[in-house]
Short mmCIF file of C-alpha atoms in Angstrom, two decimals:
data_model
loop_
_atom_site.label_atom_id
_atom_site.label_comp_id
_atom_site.label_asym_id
_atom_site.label_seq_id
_atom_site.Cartn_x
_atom_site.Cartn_y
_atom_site.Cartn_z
CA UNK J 186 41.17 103.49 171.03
CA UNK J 187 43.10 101.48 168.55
CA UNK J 188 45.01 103.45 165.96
CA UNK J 189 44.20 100.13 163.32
CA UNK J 190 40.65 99.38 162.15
CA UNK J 191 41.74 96.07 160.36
CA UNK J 192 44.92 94.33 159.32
CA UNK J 193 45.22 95.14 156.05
CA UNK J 194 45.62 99.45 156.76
CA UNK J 195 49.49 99.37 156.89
CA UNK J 196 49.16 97.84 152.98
CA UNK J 197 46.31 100.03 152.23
CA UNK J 198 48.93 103.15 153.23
CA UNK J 199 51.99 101.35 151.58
CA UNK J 200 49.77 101.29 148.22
CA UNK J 201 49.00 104.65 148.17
CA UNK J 202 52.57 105.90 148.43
CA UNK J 203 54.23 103.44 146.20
CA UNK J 204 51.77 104.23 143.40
CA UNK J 205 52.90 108.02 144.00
CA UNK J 206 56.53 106.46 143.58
CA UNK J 207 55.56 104.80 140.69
CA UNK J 208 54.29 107.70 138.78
CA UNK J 209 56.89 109.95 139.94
CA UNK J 210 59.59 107.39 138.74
CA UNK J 211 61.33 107.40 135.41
CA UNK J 212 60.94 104.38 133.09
CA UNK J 213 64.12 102.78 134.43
CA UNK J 214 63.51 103.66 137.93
CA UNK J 215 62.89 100.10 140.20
CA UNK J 216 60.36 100.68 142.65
CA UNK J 217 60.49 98.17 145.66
CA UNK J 218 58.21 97.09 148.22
CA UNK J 219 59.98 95.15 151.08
CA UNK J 220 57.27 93.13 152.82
CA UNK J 221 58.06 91.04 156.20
CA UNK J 222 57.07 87.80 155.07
CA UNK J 223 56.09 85.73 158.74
CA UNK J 224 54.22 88.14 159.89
CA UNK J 225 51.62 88.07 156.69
CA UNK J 226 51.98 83.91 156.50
CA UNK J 227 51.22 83.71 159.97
CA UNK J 228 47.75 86.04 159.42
CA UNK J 229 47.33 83.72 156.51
CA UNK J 230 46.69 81.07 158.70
CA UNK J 231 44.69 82.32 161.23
CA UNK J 232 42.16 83.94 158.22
CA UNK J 233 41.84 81.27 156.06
CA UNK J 234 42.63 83.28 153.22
CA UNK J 235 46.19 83.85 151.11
CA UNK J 236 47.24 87.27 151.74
CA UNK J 237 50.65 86.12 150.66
CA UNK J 238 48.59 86.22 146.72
CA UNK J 239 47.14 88.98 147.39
CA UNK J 240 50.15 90.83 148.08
CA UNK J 241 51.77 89.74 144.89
CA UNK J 242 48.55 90.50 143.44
CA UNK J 243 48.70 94.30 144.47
CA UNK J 244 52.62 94.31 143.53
CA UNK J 245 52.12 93.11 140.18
CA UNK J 246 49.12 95.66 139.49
CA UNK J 247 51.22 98.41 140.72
CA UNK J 248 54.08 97.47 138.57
CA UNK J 249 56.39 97.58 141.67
CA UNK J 250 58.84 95.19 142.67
CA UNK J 251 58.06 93.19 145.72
CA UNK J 252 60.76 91.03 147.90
CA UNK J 253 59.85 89.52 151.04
CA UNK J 254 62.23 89.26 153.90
CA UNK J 255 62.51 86.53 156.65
CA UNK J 256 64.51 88.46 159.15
CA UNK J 257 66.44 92.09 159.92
CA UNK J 258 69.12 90.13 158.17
CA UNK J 259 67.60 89.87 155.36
CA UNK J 260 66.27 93.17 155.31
CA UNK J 261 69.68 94.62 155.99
CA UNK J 262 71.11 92.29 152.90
CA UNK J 263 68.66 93.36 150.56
CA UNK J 264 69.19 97.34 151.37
CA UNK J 265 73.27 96.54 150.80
CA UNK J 266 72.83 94.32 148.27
CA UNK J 267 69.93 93.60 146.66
CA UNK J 268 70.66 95.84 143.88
CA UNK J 269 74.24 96.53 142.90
CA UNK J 270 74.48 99.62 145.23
CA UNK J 271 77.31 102.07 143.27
CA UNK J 272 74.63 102.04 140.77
CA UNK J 273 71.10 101.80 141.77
CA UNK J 274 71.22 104.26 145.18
CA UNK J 275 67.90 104.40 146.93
CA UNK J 276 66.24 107.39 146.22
CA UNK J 277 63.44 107.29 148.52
CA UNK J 278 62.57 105.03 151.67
CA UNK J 279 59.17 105.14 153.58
CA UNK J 280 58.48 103.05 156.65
CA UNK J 281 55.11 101.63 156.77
CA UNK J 282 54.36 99.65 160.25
CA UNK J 283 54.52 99.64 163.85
CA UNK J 284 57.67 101.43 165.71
CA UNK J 285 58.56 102.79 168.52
CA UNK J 286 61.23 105.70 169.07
CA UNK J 287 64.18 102.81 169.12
CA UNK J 288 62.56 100.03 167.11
CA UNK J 289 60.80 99.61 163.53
CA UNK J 290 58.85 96.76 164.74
CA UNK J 291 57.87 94.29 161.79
CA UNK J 292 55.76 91.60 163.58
CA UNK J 293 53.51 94.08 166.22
CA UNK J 294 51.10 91.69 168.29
CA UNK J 295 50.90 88.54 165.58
CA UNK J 296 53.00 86.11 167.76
CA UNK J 297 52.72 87.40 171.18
CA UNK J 298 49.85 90.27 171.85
CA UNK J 299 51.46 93.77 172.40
CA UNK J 300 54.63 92.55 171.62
CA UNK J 301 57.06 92.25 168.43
CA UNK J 302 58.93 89.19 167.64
CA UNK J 303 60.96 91.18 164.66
CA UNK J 304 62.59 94.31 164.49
CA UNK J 305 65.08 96.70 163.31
CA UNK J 306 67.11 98.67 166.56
CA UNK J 307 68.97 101.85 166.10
CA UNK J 308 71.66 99.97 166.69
CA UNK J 309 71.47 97.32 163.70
CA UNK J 310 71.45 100.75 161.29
CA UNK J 311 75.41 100.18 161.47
CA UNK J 312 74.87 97.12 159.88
CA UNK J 313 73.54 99.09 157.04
CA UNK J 314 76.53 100.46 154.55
CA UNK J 315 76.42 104.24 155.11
CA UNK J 316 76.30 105.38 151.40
CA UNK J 317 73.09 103.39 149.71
CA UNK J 318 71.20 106.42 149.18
CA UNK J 319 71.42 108.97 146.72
CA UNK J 320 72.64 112.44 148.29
CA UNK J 321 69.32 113.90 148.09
CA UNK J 322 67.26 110.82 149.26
CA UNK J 323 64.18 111.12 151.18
CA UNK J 324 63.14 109.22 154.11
CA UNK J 325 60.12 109.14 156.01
CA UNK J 326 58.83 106.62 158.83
CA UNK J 327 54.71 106.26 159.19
CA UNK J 328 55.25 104.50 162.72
CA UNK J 329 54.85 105.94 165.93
CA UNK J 330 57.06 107.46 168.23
CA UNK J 331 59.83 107.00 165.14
CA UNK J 332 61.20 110.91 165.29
CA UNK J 333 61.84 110.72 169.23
CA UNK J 334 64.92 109.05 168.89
CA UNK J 335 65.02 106.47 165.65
CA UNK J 336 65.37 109.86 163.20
CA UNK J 337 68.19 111.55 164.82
CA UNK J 338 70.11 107.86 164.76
CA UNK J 339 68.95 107.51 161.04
CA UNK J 340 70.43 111.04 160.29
CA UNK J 341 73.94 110.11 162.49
CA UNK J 342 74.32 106.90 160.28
CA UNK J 343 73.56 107.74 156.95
CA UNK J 344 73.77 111.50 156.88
CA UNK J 345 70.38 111.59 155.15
CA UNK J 346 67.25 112.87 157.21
CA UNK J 347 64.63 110.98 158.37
CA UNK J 348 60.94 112.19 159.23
CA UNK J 349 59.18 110.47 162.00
CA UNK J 350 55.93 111.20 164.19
CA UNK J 351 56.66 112.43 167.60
CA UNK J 352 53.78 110.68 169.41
CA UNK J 353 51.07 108.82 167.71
CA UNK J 354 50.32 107.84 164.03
CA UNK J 355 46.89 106.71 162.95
CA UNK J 356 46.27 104.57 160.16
CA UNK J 357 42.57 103.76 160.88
CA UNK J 358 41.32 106.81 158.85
CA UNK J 359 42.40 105.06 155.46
CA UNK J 360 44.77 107.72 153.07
CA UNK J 361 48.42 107.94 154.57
CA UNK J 362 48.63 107.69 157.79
CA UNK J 363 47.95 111.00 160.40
CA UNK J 364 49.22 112.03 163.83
CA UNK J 365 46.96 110.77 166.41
CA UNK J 366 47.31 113.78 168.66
CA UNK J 367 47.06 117.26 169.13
CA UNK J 368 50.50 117.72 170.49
CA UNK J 369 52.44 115.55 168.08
CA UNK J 370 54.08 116.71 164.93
CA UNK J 371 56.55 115.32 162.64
CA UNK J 372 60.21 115.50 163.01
CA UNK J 373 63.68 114.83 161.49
#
């Protein structure tokens, strides 16, 4: 049974949490959304249809900031960089895709089926600078398998907990995403 009714459910999840972001924020607060770019141009393609637009589209009505990323390099420049960091700490950071207890996996099954083509390793969280998030930041990964190993890494690096699924998440239900099983439960 897949765990993904259509392609669109990570975004549907990533809406509903950045609007809570939104309206928790204070007026000076940035709110960003950090989309893997390939992976959405490629599905472009192969619909017909310009999801890159409507992307922008849902950005712009939520009033959130959205940068696209290329690579893990990218990624890891924008989180270091993209904002001048001794001033702007990130507050909050939620996962929203595919993962696996080593991997956040940005391209899941686009390229090659049942594999990833992009991802971010516990080990490229060194590349990260240690202290871009505020002391009480909150973390939380929507991906499966993501508190089996990826949290307690997360936690090592930046001293800041992160809460993952042990097991299965399912994000074919719409609303944020649930665990799939019985037996898993959520972690830091």
């Amino acid at each position: 049974v897949s765990h993904d009714v259509y392609w669109f459910n990570i975004v549907d999840a990533s809406v509903i949490r950045l609007k809570e972001l939104k309206d928790q924020a204070k007026p000076d607060e940035v709110v960003t959304w950090l989309v893997y770019r390939p992976a959405y141009a490629a599905r472009s393609q192969e619909m017909g249809m310009d999801l890159l637009a409507q992307l922008q589209d849902k950005a712009k009505t939520l009033g959130v900031n959205l940068h696209w990323f290329n690579s893990k390099e990218e990624l890891i420049a924008y989180l270091n960089k993209g904002l001048d960091r001794d001033k702007t700490k990130i507050a909050d950071f939620d996962y929203f895709g595919h993962s696996n207890k080593a991997c956040f996996l940005f391209d899941y099954s686009n390229t090659i089926d049942t594999m990833s083509i992009a991802w971010l390793h516990v080990k490229d969280l060194r590349k990260i600078d240690d202290d871009i998030f505020a002391d009480n930041a909150t973390c939380k990964s929507w991906g499966c398998h993501s508190g089996e190993m990826y949290s307690q890494w997360w936690k090592s690096r930046f001293d800041v907990a992160m809460i993952g699924a042990i097991g299965k998440t399912d994000f074919a239900h719409g609303g944020l995403p649930q665990l799939s099983s019985s037996d898993g439960k959520w972690a830091r």
